[in-house]
XYZ file of C-alpha atoms in Angstrom:
320
model
C 6.055 5.015 -7.656
C 4.857 1.486 -6.988
C 7.286 -1.090 -8.367
C 7.914 -3.359 -10.125
C 6.193 -2.224 -13.308
C 4.328 -4.796 -15.337
C 5.648 -5.256 -18.848
C 9.320 -4.923 -17.864
C 11.193 -7.876 -16.303
C 12.428 -7.257 -12.785
C 15.963 -7.987 -13.981
C 15.701 -4.899 -16.226
C 14.408 -2.514 -13.578
C 17.735 -0.764 -13.057
C 16.797 1.438 -16.016
C 13.299 1.951 -14.590
C 14.708 3.088 -11.259
C 17.180 5.469 -12.909
C 14.418 6.930 -15.075
C 12.196 7.484 -12.053
C 15.004 9.190 -10.148
C 15.821 11.422 -13.114
C 12.112 12.303 -13.465
C 11.967 13.571 -9.893
C 10.447 10.612 -8.079
C 11.759 10.255 -4.522
C 10.368 6.908 -3.337
C 9.891 3.346 -4.546
C 7.098 1.418 -2.827
C 6.029 -2.182 -3.227
C 2.900 -4.204 -2.544
C 2.517 -7.894 -1.784
C -0.515 -9.628 -3.243
C 0.198 -12.274 -5.895
C 2.979 -10.677 -7.954
C 6.435 -9.907 -6.613
C 7.019 -10.106 -2.905
C 7.423 -6.791 -1.120
C 11.150 -6.994 -0.444
C 12.977 -8.322 -3.532
C 12.299 -5.304 -5.821
C 13.476 -2.981 -3.034
C 16.621 -5.013 -2.423
C 17.535 -4.526 -6.068
C 16.645 -0.846 -5.818
C 18.898 -0.453 -2.791
C 21.843 -1.220 -5.078
C 20.546 0.235 -8.340
C 18.993 3.464 -7.014
C 21.057 4.626 -4.035
C 19.322 8.009 -3.842
C 15.719 6.805 -3.526
C 13.735 6.014 -0.388
C 12.194 2.564 -0.191
C 9.019 1.297 1.428
C 6.700 -1.690 1.672
C 2.947 -1.113 1.423
C 2.402 -3.573 2.756
C 4.128 -6.610 4.175
C 1.261 -8.692 5.623
C 1.495 -9.467 9.332
C 0.118 -13.008 8.947
C 2.180 -14.504 6.108
C 5.587 -14.372 7.832
C 6.366 -15.303 11.390
C 7.414 -12.409 13.648
C 11.086 -13.401 13.589
C 11.258 -13.830 9.813
C 9.535 -10.480 9.254
C 12.070 -8.814 11.567
C 15.012 -10.516 9.823
C 13.794 -9.562 6.351
C 13.221 -5.959 7.369
C 16.576 -5.787 9.143
C 18.429 -7.083 6.080
C 16.878 -4.442 3.842
C 17.482 -1.723 6.442
C 21.142 -2.771 6.555
C 21.313 -2.751 2.754
C 19.758 0.730 2.477
C 20.690 2.529 5.706
C 18.259 5.296 6.589
C 16.284 4.877 3.352
C 13.819 2.100 4.194
C 10.369 2.313 5.760
C 8.656 -0.918 6.757
C 4.931 -0.776 6.071
C 2.909 -3.580 7.631
C -0.782 -4.379 7.451
C -3.422 -7.037 7.892
C -3.867 -7.804 4.154
C -7.019 -9.837 3.444
C -8.579 -13.276 4.051
C -7.916 -14.224 0.426
C -4.207 -13.388 0.496
C -3.651 -14.757 3.990
C -5.965 -17.749 4.096
C -6.720 -18.853 0.546
C -3.255 -18.258 -0.861
C -0.899 -18.624 2.102
C -2.630 -21.234 4.274
C -2.568 -18.994 7.342
C -5.424 -18.143 9.675
C -6.823 -14.634 9.242
C -8.142 -13.919 12.732
C -8.079 -10.821 14.921
C -6.365 -8.572 12.349
C -6.326 -5.509 14.610
C -4.720 -7.418 17.472
C -2.216 -9.121 15.164
C -1.138 -5.791 13.652
C -0.787 -4.274 17.117
C 1.229 -7.241 18.407
C 3.563 -7.343 15.396
C 4.110 -3.595 15.738
C 4.981 -4.022 19.415
C 7.264 -6.963 18.603
C 9.110 -5.252 15.759
C 10.015 -2.116 17.685
C 12.339 -3.832 20.212
C 13.360 -6.597 17.812
C 14.686 -4.189 15.165
C 16.496 -2.276 17.905
C 18.429 -5.469 18.679
C 16.703 -6.175 21.968
C 15.818 -9.618 23.291
C 12.103 -10.295 22.849
C 10.702 -12.986 25.101
C 7.078 -13.297 26.064
C 3.417 -13.678 25.319
C 1.580 -11.329 22.998
C -2.170 -11.641 22.608
C -1.954 -13.346 19.205
C 1.404 -15.165 19.379
C 4.233 -16.194 21.701
C 7.904 -15.400 21.114
C 10.615 -17.237 23.017
C 13.986 -15.513 23.386
C 14.326 -13.939 19.929
C 17.191 -11.556 19.221
C 18.395 -10.391 15.808
C 21.977 -11.407 15.095
C 22.345 -8.442 12.717
C 20.228 -5.579 14.012
C 20.408 -2.612 11.626
C 22.392 0.421 12.740
C 19.464 2.529 11.539
C 16.231 0.666 12.345
C 13.526 1.390 9.792
C 10.510 3.506 10.531
C 7.473 1.258 10.942
C 4.279 2.332 9.209
C 0.867 0.779 9.667
C -1.778 0.352 6.976
C -5.123 1.535 8.288
C -8.649 2.076 7.016
C -11.020 2.816 9.877
C -10.790 4.627 13.225
C -9.382 1.839 15.401
C -6.413 1.085 13.170
C -5.905 4.755 12.308
C -5.645 5.584 16.004
C -3.275 2.678 16.580
C -1.021 3.998 13.809
C -1.037 7.464 15.374
C -0.254 6.126 18.828
C 2.363 3.463 18.127
C 3.657 3.627 14.534
C 5.906 6.097 12.729
C 3.399 6.672 9.966
C 0.166 5.494 8.410
C -0.580 4.010 4.987
C -3.925 4.739 3.334
C -5.429 3.015 0.318
C -8.487 3.159 -1.919
C -9.630 6.659 -1.096
C -10.128 9.916 -2.949
C -8.331 13.164 -2.215
C -11.540 14.410 -0.600
C -11.572 11.389 1.715
C -8.134 12.127 3.163
C -9.526 14.658 5.647
C -11.963 12.076 7.048
C -9.180 9.553 7.592
C -6.716 12.013 9.073
C -9.294 13.328 11.530
C -8.665 10.057 13.396
C -4.866 10.402 13.237
C -4.063 12.758 16.064
C -0.320 12.823 16.686
C 2.346 15.396 17.383
C 5.186 13.230 16.036
C 7.208 15.601 13.836
C 8.261 13.025 11.223
C 4.976 11.103 11.057
C 4.429 10.153 7.408
C 1.057 9.732 5.723
C 1.409 7.507 2.673
C -1.328 6.682 0.192
C -1.343 4.326 -2.747
C -3.003 6.218 -5.585
C -4.174 4.250 -8.616
C -3.156 6.078 -11.779
C -4.268 5.209 -15.312
C -2.337 7.628 -17.557
C -4.485 7.696 -20.681
C -6.743 10.170 -22.429
C -9.173 7.311 -23.127
C -11.636 7.843 -20.264
C -13.663 4.832 -21.376
C -10.648 2.534 -20.977
C -9.801 3.982 -17.565
C -13.373 3.679 -16.319
C -13.792 0.102 -17.546
C -10.611 -0.896 -15.780
C -11.522 1.147 -12.713
C -14.928 -0.532 -12.444
C -13.330 -3.977 -12.487
C -10.899 -2.986 -9.748
C -13.564 -1.297 -7.626
C -15.842 -4.327 -7.871
C -12.980 -6.664 -6.954
C -11.704 -4.642 -3.989
C -14.654 -2.754 -2.551
C -16.706 -5.940 -2.178
C -14.097 -7.243 0.286
C -15.693 -6.767 3.726
C -12.954 -4.525 5.140
C -13.030 -2.184 2.150
C -16.835 -2.217 2.014
C -16.938 -1.152 5.664
C -14.321 1.509 4.935
C -16.411 3.060 2.192
C -19.553 2.924 4.269
C -17.622 4.885 6.891
C -16.461 7.345 4.230
C -20.082 7.962 3.250
C -20.486 5.898 0.058
C -23.060 3.411 1.341
C -25.937 4.761 -0.744
C -24.009 5.018 -3.988
C -22.281 1.610 -3.640
C -25.203 -0.440 -2.292
C -26.456 -1.358 -5.808
C -22.999 -2.752 -6.622
C -22.843 -4.716 -3.362
C -26.321 -6.135 -3.889
C -25.601 -7.230 -7.449
C -22.253 -8.732 -6.458
C -23.730 -10.697 -3.543
C -26.399 -12.128 -5.836
C -23.758 -13.342 -8.303
C -24.549 -10.715 -10.941
C -21.026 -9.596 -11.821
C -22.040 -7.629 -14.921
C -24.751 -5.886 -12.970
C -22.282 -5.003 -10.224
C -19.941 -3.362 -12.731
C -22.781 -1.470 -14.375
C -23.968 -0.193 -10.988
C -20.742 1.735 -10.300
C -21.250 5.385 -11.300
C -18.638 7.272 -13.310
C -18.196 9.746 -10.457
C -17.116 6.975 -8.080
C -14.570 5.722 -10.599
C -13.290 9.241 -11.197
C -12.995 9.798 -7.436
C -10.930 6.677 -6.808
C -8.958 6.233 -10.048
C -6.718 9.031 -11.318
C -6.796 9.135 -15.107
C -6.066 11.499 -17.966
C -2.913 12.857 -19.571
C 0.312 12.716 -17.531
C -0.136 16.406 -16.734
C -3.732 15.850 -15.560
C -2.668 12.848 -13.497
C 0.064 14.864 -11.785
C -2.409 17.616 -10.917
C -4.845 15.100 -9.423
C -2.088 13.457 -7.372
C -1.072 16.883 -6.089
C -4.604 17.248 -4.692
C -3.811 14.358 -2.347
C -0.698 16.194 -1.178
C -2.689 19.335 -0.456
C -5.105 17.196 1.557
C -2.298 15.945 3.823
C -0.598 13.018 2.078
C 3.184 13.210 2.505
C 4.035 10.104 0.451
C 1.769 9.907 -2.629
C 2.688 6.537 -4.139
C 1.391 6.152 -7.678
C 0.369 2.662 -8.772
C 0.111 2.485 -12.556
C -2.813 0.668 -14.124
C -2.603 -0.917 -17.587
C -2.764 1.304 -20.651
C -1.872 0.532 -24.281
C 1.526 2.161 -23.717
C 2.268 0.283 -20.505
C 1.145 -3.015 -22.068
C 3.043 -2.448 -25.308
C 6.314 -4.038 -24.254
C 8.041 -0.974 -25.721
C 10.512 -0.113 -22.975
C 11.355 3.280 -24.476
C 7.682 4.266 -24.573
C 7.134 3.088 -20.996
C 10.160 5.008 -19.752
C 8.983 8.073 -21.640
C 5.624 7.862 -19.874
C 7.373 7.650 -16.486
C 9.330 10.766 -17.347
C 6.159 12.591 -18.366
C 4.444 11.625 -15.096
C 7.332 12.902 -13.036
C 8.009 16.215 -14.736
């Protein structure tokens, strides 16, 4: 499950984490956009949910310096020995540039260089030298974790997917349907026995298909007009069906862009229905090759109600 949940203060998430564990969830994963940072909710979970695995999806490679990213990851790995996976990724020009005053350039090279920096740094080795996108001078962690975390790389298209297969311990996918998983994994050729394939799966647990599709259209228009995601979906084969949305969006016609998104695209990319139906649709991702299906809950009347008991009941229903 992606945490923290909206509608419940982070200070009250101990109950959320216990409910998720009791419902059969195995992992807690975070994102880092404009809500909570990726590490604080997992630090709390390390103490409050000692049986759950923890992961970031993702910590952007531009918004922290290499040393700070290594220190933050090392501290969490020390706090939750053997239970933490560090997911890194390029993020987006908006998050990196508009919101964090950093330069979003050469994302592939930056991801590769951070990956190659983190491996020796988290092992406690001295890192000293020039990478293509940054220079590190004599950095060594003072508290290297006894169990360095696995490093996973967020990837969309062939170049990054192949980099993840070659140099990371796992890959993180996003914004794809269960049917798309095969296309992505065809580029991930690795014989690493413990290589994880994580995917963030957007789940709107409601029987109100109209609500789910309205929300899904807004999210699809917001995300799939970002150049990296637009290129991803062209590669996946959705150019014809999404071109009307892209054209309307680029002309400033936001309502037209939303209206141009067919129901079948929304239903492909947004899991919705009863908790039982949502579970069955998430299981389709697992059959396609996802080893870490991380649900990300979208707003519903129950989740927005502020009724903690009702929210916890929904989590239990999704897990059973």
